[in-house]
Coordinates of C-alpha atoms in Angstrom, one line a residue:
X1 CA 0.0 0.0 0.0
X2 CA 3.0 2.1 0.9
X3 CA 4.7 1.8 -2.2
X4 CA 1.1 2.0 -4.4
X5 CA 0.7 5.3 -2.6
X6 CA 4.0 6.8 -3.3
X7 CA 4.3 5.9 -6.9
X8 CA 1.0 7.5 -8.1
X9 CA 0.5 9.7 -10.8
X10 CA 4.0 9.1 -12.6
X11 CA 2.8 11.8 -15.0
X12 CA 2.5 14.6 -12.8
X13 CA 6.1 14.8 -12.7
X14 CA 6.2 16.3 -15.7
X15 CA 3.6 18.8 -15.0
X16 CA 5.4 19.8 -12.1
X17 CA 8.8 20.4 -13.2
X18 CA 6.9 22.6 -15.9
X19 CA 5.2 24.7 -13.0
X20 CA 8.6 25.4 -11.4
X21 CA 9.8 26.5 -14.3
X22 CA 7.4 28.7 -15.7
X23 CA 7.2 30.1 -12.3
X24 CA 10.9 31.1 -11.4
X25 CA 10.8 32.6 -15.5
X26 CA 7.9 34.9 -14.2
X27 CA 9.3 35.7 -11.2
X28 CA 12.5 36.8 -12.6
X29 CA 10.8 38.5 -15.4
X30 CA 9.3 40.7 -12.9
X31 CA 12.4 41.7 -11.1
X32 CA 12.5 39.0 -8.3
X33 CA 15.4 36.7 -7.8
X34 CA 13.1 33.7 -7.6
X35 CA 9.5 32.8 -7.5
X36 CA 9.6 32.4 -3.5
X37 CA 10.9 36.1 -3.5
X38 CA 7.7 37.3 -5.7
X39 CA 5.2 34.7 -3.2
X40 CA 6.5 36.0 -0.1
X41 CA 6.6 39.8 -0.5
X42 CA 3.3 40.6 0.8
X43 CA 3.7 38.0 3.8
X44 CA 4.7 38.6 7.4
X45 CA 7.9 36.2 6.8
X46 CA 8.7 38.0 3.7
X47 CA 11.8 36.8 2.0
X48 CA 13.6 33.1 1.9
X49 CA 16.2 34.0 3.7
X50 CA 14.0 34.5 6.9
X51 CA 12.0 31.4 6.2
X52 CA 15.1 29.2 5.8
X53 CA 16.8 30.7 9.0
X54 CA 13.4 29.8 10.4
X55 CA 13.6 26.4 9.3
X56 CA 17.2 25.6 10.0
X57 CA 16.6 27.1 14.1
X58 CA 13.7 24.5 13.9
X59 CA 15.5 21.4 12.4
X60 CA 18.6 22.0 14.4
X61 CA 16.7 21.1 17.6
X62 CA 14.1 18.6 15.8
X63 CA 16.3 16.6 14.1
X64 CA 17.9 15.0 17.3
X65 CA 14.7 14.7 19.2
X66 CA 13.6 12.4 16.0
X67 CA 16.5 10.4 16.0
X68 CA 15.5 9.2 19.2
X69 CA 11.6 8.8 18.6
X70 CA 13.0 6.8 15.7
X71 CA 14.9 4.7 17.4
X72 CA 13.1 3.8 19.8
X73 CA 10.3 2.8 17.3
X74 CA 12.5 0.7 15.6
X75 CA 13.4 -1.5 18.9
X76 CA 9.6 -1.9 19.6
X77 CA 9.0 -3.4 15.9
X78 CA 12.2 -5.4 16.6
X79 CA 10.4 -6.9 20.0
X80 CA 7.3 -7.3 18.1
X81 CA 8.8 -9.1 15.5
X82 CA 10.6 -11.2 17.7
X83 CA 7.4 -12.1 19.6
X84 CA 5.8 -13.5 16.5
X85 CA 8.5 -15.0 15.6
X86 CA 9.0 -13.3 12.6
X87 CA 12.6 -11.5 11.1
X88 CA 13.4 -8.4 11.9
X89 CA 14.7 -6.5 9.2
X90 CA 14.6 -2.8 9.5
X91 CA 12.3 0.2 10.6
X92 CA 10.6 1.1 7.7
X93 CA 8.7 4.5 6.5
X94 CA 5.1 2.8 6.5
X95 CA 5.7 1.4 9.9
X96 CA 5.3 4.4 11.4
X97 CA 1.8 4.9 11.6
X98 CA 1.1 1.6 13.4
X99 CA 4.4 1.3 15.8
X100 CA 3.9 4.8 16.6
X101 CA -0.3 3.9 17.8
X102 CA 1.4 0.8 19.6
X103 CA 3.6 2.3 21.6
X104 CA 1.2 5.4 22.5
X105 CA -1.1 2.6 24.0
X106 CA 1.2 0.7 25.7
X107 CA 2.6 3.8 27.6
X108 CA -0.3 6.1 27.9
X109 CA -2.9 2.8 28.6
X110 CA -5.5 4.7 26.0
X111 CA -8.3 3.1 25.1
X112 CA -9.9 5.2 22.2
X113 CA -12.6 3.9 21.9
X114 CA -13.2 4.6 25.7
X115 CA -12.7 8.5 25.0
X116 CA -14.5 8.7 22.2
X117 CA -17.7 7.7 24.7
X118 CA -17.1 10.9 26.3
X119 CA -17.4 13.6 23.5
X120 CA -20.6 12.9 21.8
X121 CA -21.0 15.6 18.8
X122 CA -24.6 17.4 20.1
X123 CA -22.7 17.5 23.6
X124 CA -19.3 18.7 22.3
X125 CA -20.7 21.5 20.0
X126 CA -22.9 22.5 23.0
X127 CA -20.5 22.8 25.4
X128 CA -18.5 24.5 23.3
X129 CA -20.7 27.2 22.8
X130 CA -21.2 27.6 26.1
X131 CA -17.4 27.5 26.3
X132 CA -17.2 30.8 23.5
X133 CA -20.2 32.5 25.5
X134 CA -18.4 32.1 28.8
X135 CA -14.8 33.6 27.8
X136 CA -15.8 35.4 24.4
X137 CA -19.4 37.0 25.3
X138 CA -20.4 35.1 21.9
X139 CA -24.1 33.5 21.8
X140 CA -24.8 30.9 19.3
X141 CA -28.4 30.1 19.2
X142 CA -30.2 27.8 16.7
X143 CA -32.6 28.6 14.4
X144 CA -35.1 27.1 12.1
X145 CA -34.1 28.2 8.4
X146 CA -33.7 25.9 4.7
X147 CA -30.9 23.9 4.7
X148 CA -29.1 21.9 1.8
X149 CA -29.5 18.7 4.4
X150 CA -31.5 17.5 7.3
X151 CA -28.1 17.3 9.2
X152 CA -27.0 20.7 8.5
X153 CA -27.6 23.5 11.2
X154 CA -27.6 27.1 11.5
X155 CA -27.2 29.4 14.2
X156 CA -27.8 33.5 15.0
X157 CA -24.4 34.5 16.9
X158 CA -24.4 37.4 19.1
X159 CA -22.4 39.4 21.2
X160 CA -25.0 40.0 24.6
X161 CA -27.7 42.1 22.7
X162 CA -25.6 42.9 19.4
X163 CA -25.5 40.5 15.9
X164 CA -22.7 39.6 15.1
X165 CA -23.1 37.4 12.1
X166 CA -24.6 33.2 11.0
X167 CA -22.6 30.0 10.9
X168 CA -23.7 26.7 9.8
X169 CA -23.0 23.1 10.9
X170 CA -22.7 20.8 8.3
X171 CA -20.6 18.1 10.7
X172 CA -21.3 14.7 9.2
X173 CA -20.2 12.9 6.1
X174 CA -22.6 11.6 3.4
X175 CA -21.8 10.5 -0.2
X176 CA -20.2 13.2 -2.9
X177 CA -19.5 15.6 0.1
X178 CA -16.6 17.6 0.6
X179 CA -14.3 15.3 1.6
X180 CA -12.2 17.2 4.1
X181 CA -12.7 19.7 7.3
X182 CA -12.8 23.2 6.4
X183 CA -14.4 26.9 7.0
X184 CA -16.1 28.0 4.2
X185 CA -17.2 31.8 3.8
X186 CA -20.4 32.3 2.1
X187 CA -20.6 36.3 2.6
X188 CA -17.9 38.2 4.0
X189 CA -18.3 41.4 6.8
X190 CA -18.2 45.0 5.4
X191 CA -19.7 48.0 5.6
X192 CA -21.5 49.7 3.5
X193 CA -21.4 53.3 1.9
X194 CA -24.5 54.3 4.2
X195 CA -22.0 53.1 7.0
X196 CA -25.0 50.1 7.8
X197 CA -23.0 46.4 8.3
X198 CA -23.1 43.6 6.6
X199 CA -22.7 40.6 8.4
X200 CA -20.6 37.3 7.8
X201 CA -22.0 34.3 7.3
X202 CA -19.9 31.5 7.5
X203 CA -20.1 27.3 7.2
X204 CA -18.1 25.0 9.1
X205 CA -17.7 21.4 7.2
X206 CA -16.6 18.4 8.9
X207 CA -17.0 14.5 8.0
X208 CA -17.7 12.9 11.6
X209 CA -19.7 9.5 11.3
X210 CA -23.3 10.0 10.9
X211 CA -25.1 8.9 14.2
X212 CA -27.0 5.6 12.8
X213 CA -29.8 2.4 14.0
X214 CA -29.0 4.2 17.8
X215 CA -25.7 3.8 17.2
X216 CA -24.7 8.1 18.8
X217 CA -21.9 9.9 17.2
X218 CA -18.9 10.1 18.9
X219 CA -15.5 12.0 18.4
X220 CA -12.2 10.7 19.1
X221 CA -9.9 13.2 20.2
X222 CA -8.4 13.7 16.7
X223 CA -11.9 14.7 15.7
X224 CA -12.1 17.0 18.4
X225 CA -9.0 18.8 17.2
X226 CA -10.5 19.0 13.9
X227 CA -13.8 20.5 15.0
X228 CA -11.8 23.5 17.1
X229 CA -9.5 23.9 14.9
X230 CA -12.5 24.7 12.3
X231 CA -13.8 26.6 15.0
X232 CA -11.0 28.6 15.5
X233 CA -11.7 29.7 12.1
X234 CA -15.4 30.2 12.5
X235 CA -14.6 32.6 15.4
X236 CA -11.7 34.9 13.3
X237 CA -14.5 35.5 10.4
X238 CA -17.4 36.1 13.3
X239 CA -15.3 38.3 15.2
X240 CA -13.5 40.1 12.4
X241 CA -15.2 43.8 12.0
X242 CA -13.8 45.5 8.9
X243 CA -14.6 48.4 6.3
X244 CA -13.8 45.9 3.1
X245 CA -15.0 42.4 2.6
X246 CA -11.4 41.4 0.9
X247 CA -9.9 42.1 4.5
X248 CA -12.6 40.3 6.2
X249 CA -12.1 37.8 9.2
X250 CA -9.3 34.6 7.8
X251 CA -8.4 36.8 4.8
X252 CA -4.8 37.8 6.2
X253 CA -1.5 36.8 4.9
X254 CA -1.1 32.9 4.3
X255 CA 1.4 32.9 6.9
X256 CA -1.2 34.0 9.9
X257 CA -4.2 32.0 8.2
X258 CA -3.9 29.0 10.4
X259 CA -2.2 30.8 13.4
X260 CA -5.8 31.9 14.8
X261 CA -7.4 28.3 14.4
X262 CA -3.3 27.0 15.7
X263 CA -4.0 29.1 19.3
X264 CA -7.6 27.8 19.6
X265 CA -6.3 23.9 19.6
X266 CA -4.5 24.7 22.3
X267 CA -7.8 24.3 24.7
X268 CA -8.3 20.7 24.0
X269 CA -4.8 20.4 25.3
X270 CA -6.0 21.9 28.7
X271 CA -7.4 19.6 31.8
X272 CA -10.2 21.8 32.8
X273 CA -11.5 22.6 29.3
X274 CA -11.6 19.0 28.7
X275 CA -13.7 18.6 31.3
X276 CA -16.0 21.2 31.0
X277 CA -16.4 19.4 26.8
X278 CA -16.0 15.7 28.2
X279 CA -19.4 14.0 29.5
X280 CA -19.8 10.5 29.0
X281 CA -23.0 10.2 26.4
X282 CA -24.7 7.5 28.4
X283 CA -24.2 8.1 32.3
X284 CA -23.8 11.8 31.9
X285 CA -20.5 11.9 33.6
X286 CA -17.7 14.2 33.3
X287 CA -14.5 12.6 31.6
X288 CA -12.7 10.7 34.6
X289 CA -9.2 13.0 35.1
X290 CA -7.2 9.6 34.9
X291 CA -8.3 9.9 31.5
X292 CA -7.9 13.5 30.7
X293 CA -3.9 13.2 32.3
X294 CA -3.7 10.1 29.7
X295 CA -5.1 11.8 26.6
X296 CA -2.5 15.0 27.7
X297 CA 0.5 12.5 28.4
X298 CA -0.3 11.2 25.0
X299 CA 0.9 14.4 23.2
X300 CA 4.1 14.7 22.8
X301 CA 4.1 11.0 21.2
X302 CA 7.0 11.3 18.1
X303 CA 6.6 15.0 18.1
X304 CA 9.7 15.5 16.6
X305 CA 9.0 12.8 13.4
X306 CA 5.7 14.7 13.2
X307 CA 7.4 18.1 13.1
X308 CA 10.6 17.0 11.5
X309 CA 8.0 15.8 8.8
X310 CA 5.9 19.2 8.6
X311 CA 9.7 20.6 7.9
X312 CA 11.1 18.7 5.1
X313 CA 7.5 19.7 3.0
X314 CA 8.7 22.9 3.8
X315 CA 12.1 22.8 3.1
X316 CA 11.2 20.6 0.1
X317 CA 9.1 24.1 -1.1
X318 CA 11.1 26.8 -0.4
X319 CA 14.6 24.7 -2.0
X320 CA 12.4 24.3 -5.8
X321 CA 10.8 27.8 -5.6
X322 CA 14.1 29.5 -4.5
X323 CA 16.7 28.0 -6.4
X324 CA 19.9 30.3 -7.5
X325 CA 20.2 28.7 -10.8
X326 CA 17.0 28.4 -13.9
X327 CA 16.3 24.9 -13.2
X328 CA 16.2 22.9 -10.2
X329 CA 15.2 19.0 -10.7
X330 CA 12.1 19.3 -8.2
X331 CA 11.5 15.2 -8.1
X332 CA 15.5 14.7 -7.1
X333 CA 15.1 17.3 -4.4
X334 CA 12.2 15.8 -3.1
X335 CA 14.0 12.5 -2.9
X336 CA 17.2 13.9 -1.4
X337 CA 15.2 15.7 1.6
X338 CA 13.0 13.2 2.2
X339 CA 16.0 10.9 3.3
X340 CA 18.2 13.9 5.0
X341 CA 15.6 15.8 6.8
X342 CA 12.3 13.8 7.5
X343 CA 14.8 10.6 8.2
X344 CA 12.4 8.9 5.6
X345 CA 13.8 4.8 5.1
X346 CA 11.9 3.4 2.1
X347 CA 14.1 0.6 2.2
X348 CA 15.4 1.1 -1.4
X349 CA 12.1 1.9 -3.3
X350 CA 12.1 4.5 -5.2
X351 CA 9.4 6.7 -4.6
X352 CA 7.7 9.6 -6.4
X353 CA 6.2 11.7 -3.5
X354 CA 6.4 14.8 -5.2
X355 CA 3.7 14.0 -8.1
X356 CA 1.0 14.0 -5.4
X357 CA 2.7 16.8 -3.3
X358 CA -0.3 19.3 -4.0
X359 CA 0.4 22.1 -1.6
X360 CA 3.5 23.5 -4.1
X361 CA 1.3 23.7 -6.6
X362 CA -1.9 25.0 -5.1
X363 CA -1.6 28.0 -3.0
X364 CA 0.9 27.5 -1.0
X365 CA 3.5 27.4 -3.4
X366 CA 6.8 29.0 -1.2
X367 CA 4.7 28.9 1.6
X368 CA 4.5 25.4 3.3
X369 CA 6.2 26.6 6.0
X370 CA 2.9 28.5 7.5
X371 CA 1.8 25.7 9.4
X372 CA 5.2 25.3 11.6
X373 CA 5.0 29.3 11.8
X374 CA 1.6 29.3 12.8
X375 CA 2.4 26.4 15.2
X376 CA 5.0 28.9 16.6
X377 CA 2.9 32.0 16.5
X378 CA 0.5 30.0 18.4
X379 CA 2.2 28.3 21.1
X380 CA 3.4 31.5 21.7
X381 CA 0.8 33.7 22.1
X382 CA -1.3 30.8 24.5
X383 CA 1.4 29.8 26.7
X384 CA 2.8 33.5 27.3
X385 CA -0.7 35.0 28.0
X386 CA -3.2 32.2 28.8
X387 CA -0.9 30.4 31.1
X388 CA -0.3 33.2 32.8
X389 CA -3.8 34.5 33.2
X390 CA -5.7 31.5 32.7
X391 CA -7.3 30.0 30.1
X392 CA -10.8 31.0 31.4
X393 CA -9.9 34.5 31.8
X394 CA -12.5 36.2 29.9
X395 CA -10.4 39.7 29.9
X396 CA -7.3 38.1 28.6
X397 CA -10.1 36.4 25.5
X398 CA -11.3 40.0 24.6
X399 CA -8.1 41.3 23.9
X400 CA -7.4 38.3 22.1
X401 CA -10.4 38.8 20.2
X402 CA -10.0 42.7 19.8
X403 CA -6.2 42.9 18.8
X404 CA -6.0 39.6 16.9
X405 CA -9.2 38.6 15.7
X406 CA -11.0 41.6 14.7
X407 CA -8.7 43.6 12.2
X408 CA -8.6 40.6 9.8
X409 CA -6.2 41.3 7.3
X410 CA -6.8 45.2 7.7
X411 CA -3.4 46.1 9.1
X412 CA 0.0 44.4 9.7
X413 CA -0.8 41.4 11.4
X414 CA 2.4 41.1 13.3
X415 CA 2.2 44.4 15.3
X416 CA -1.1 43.0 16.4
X417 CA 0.8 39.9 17.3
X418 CA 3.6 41.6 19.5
X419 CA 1.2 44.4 21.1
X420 CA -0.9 41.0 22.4
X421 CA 2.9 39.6 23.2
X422 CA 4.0 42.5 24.4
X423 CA 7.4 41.6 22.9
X424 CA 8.4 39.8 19.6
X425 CA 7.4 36.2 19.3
X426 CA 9.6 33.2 20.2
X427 CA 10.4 29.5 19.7
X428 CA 10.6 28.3 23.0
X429 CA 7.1 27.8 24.2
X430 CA 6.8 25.7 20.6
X431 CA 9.3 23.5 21.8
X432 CA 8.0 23.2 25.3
X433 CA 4.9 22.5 24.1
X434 CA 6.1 19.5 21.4
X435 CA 8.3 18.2 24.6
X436 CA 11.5 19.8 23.7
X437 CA 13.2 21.1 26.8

């Protein structure tokens, strides 16, 4: 399956290499040294140089940390193979999935199936509300309105007695639907020439398992991540308040899209918010803490081959879209990184991960490297203000709102950023946070 999936689409290789191309030729034709110059001018991170000096402070202290996650994989395959009484060969890239499951389980004791019990969607999404009401004065009530399914929702949001704008639920999956989890805007926030708003509607998309023959649905706490991470998204475009709709709410530079939706994941990482969205679906009690401590314990499981991973698309990215020459072989570069900076063994199979690498090519072309900013940005901004001030501290959520949230992309995002620091942002609550001392 490995292999099938790695080998795919021989023939986008082609189309690839001709996208590079054509893109460093207009770049340069326009007076920038490379195509990652032109894509990052506009951006908070806005040249190559300060994205690679980015990614080489983050793979210097990764890279060993992975080693070691690595390694210790490999001796738990070598025991399991040894129990079976089968050989032992070597730790392979499409063993990581499963060894890495196996040993979360055997250290953390997590029963998945167990949690999932515990965050039953209707439950979740109310509690959750209640959550945004309690720290973020927002009020999501339902209402009764045409829908494009029986499943989908919609909800006024206010802010006490003022409007602030309608999202939609569409949570569960059902043939030919979007396939993925997303935020979708259907009408952006503006105002008008009369100086009268217009309000944002927005829809968040999910594909949980449709609750079935009494069978309720349940989230494990992946999903859960998934849902406030959308959330987190839902929140920016709600809470955005801007003159023009093309500044509106997630409409910011790439490299601060995901930050806002980054910070918001951080709750599910948090005892008592798990408890206050944990209530077993049958008995009506709250999450056990025994269980909460193991799902928290749990995180930092091969952090840095997660990471390390997140890095080499990145560095994989920036090396074909900033190259000093006309012509950079983008398939051979893929290859070469994947070995030297994600670790990768494919035990001598030659793989073509870069036909079906779809983020250089659309939209995020030179800018992979959002998501480990983001991930920065984020840890960042919680651990510096929330764990100071508590992540229930509904004056700490209102500036958060007011200084990061509403401007959109109206204004340079990363003065917002340092005047809710107080200081320019830094790596080491990231690397606390992935279990990098």
């Amino acid at each position: 399956m490995y292999v099938a999936l790695f080998t795919r689409c021989p023939n986008n290789i082609e189309l690839l290499q001709q996208a590079v191309d054509l893109r460093q030729e207009k770049a340069k034709m326009l007076g920038f040294k490379s195509h990652a110059s032109y894509t990052l001018d506009d951006l908070s991170m806005n040249n190559p140089d300060m994205v690679l000096d980015m990614l080489n402070t983050l793979r210097t202290q990764l890279t060993p940390m992975a080693r070691r996650e690595l390694a210790q994989l490999r001796a738990i395959k070598q025991a399991d193979c040894e129990s079976k009484g089968l050989e032992f060969t070597d730790f392979y890239d499409w063993d990581l999935a499963y060894y890495k499951r196996t040993k979360t389980e055997c250290t953390h004791n997590i029963d998945s199936t167990l949690i999932k019990s515990y965050f039953h969607v209707p439950d979740v999404v109310c509690r959750l509300f209640a959550l945004f009401e309690e720290i973020m004065q927002l009020r999501f009530c339902k209402v009764d309105a045409s829908v494009w399914h029986p499943l989908v929702e919609l909800y006024e949001v206010w802010d006490t007695n003022e409007f602030v704008g309608h999202c939609y639920l569409d949570l569960y999956s059902r043939p030919r639907k979007y396939a993925n989890g997303a935020t979708f805007h259907i009408r952006s926030g503006f105002t008008r020439k009369t100086g009268a708003r217009e309000y944002p509607v927005v829809a968040l998309v999910t594909n949980f398992v449709q609750p079935t023959n009494g069978e309720p649905a349940l989230l494990s706490h992946a999903n859960l991540k998934t849902l406030v991470h959308e959330m987190g998204h839902v929140l920016h475009n709600l809470c955005s308040v801007t003159k023009w709709s093309m500044f509106h709410g997630t409409r910011v530079c790439r490299d601060f899209v995901e930050c806002p939706s980054q910070m918001l994941e951080n709750i599910i990482w948090t005892p008592s918010v798990l408890q206050k969205l944990g209530v077993h679906y049958q008995t009506k009690q709250p999450i056990p803490l025994c269980i909460v401590d193991a799902i928290i314990a749990a995180k930092p499981q091969v952090a840095g081959v997660f990471y390390l991973q997140k890095l080499f698309y990145a560095v994989y990215d920036i090396s074909i879209y900033h190259s000093p020459g006309s012509h950079v072989d983008a398939s051979l570069v893929y290859n070469t990184l994947e070995k030297n900076v994600a670790l990768c063994n494919t035990g001598g199979i030659e793989t073509i991960g870069a036909a079906t690498t779809r983020q250089v090519v659309r939209g995020y072309d030179s800018k992979c490297f959002v998501y480990l900013w983001g991930q920065a940005l984020a840890a960042d901004m919680f651990s510096t203000r929330f764990g100071r001030d508590g992540v229930f501290n509904q004056q700490t959520w209102m500036e958060y709102r007011n200084v990061i949230l509403r401007p959109g992309g109206s204004t340079d995002i990363m003065n917002c950023v340092h005047q809710f620091l107080g200081r320019k942002p830094q790596y080491n609550a990231f690397f606390t946070q992935i279990g990098l001392d």
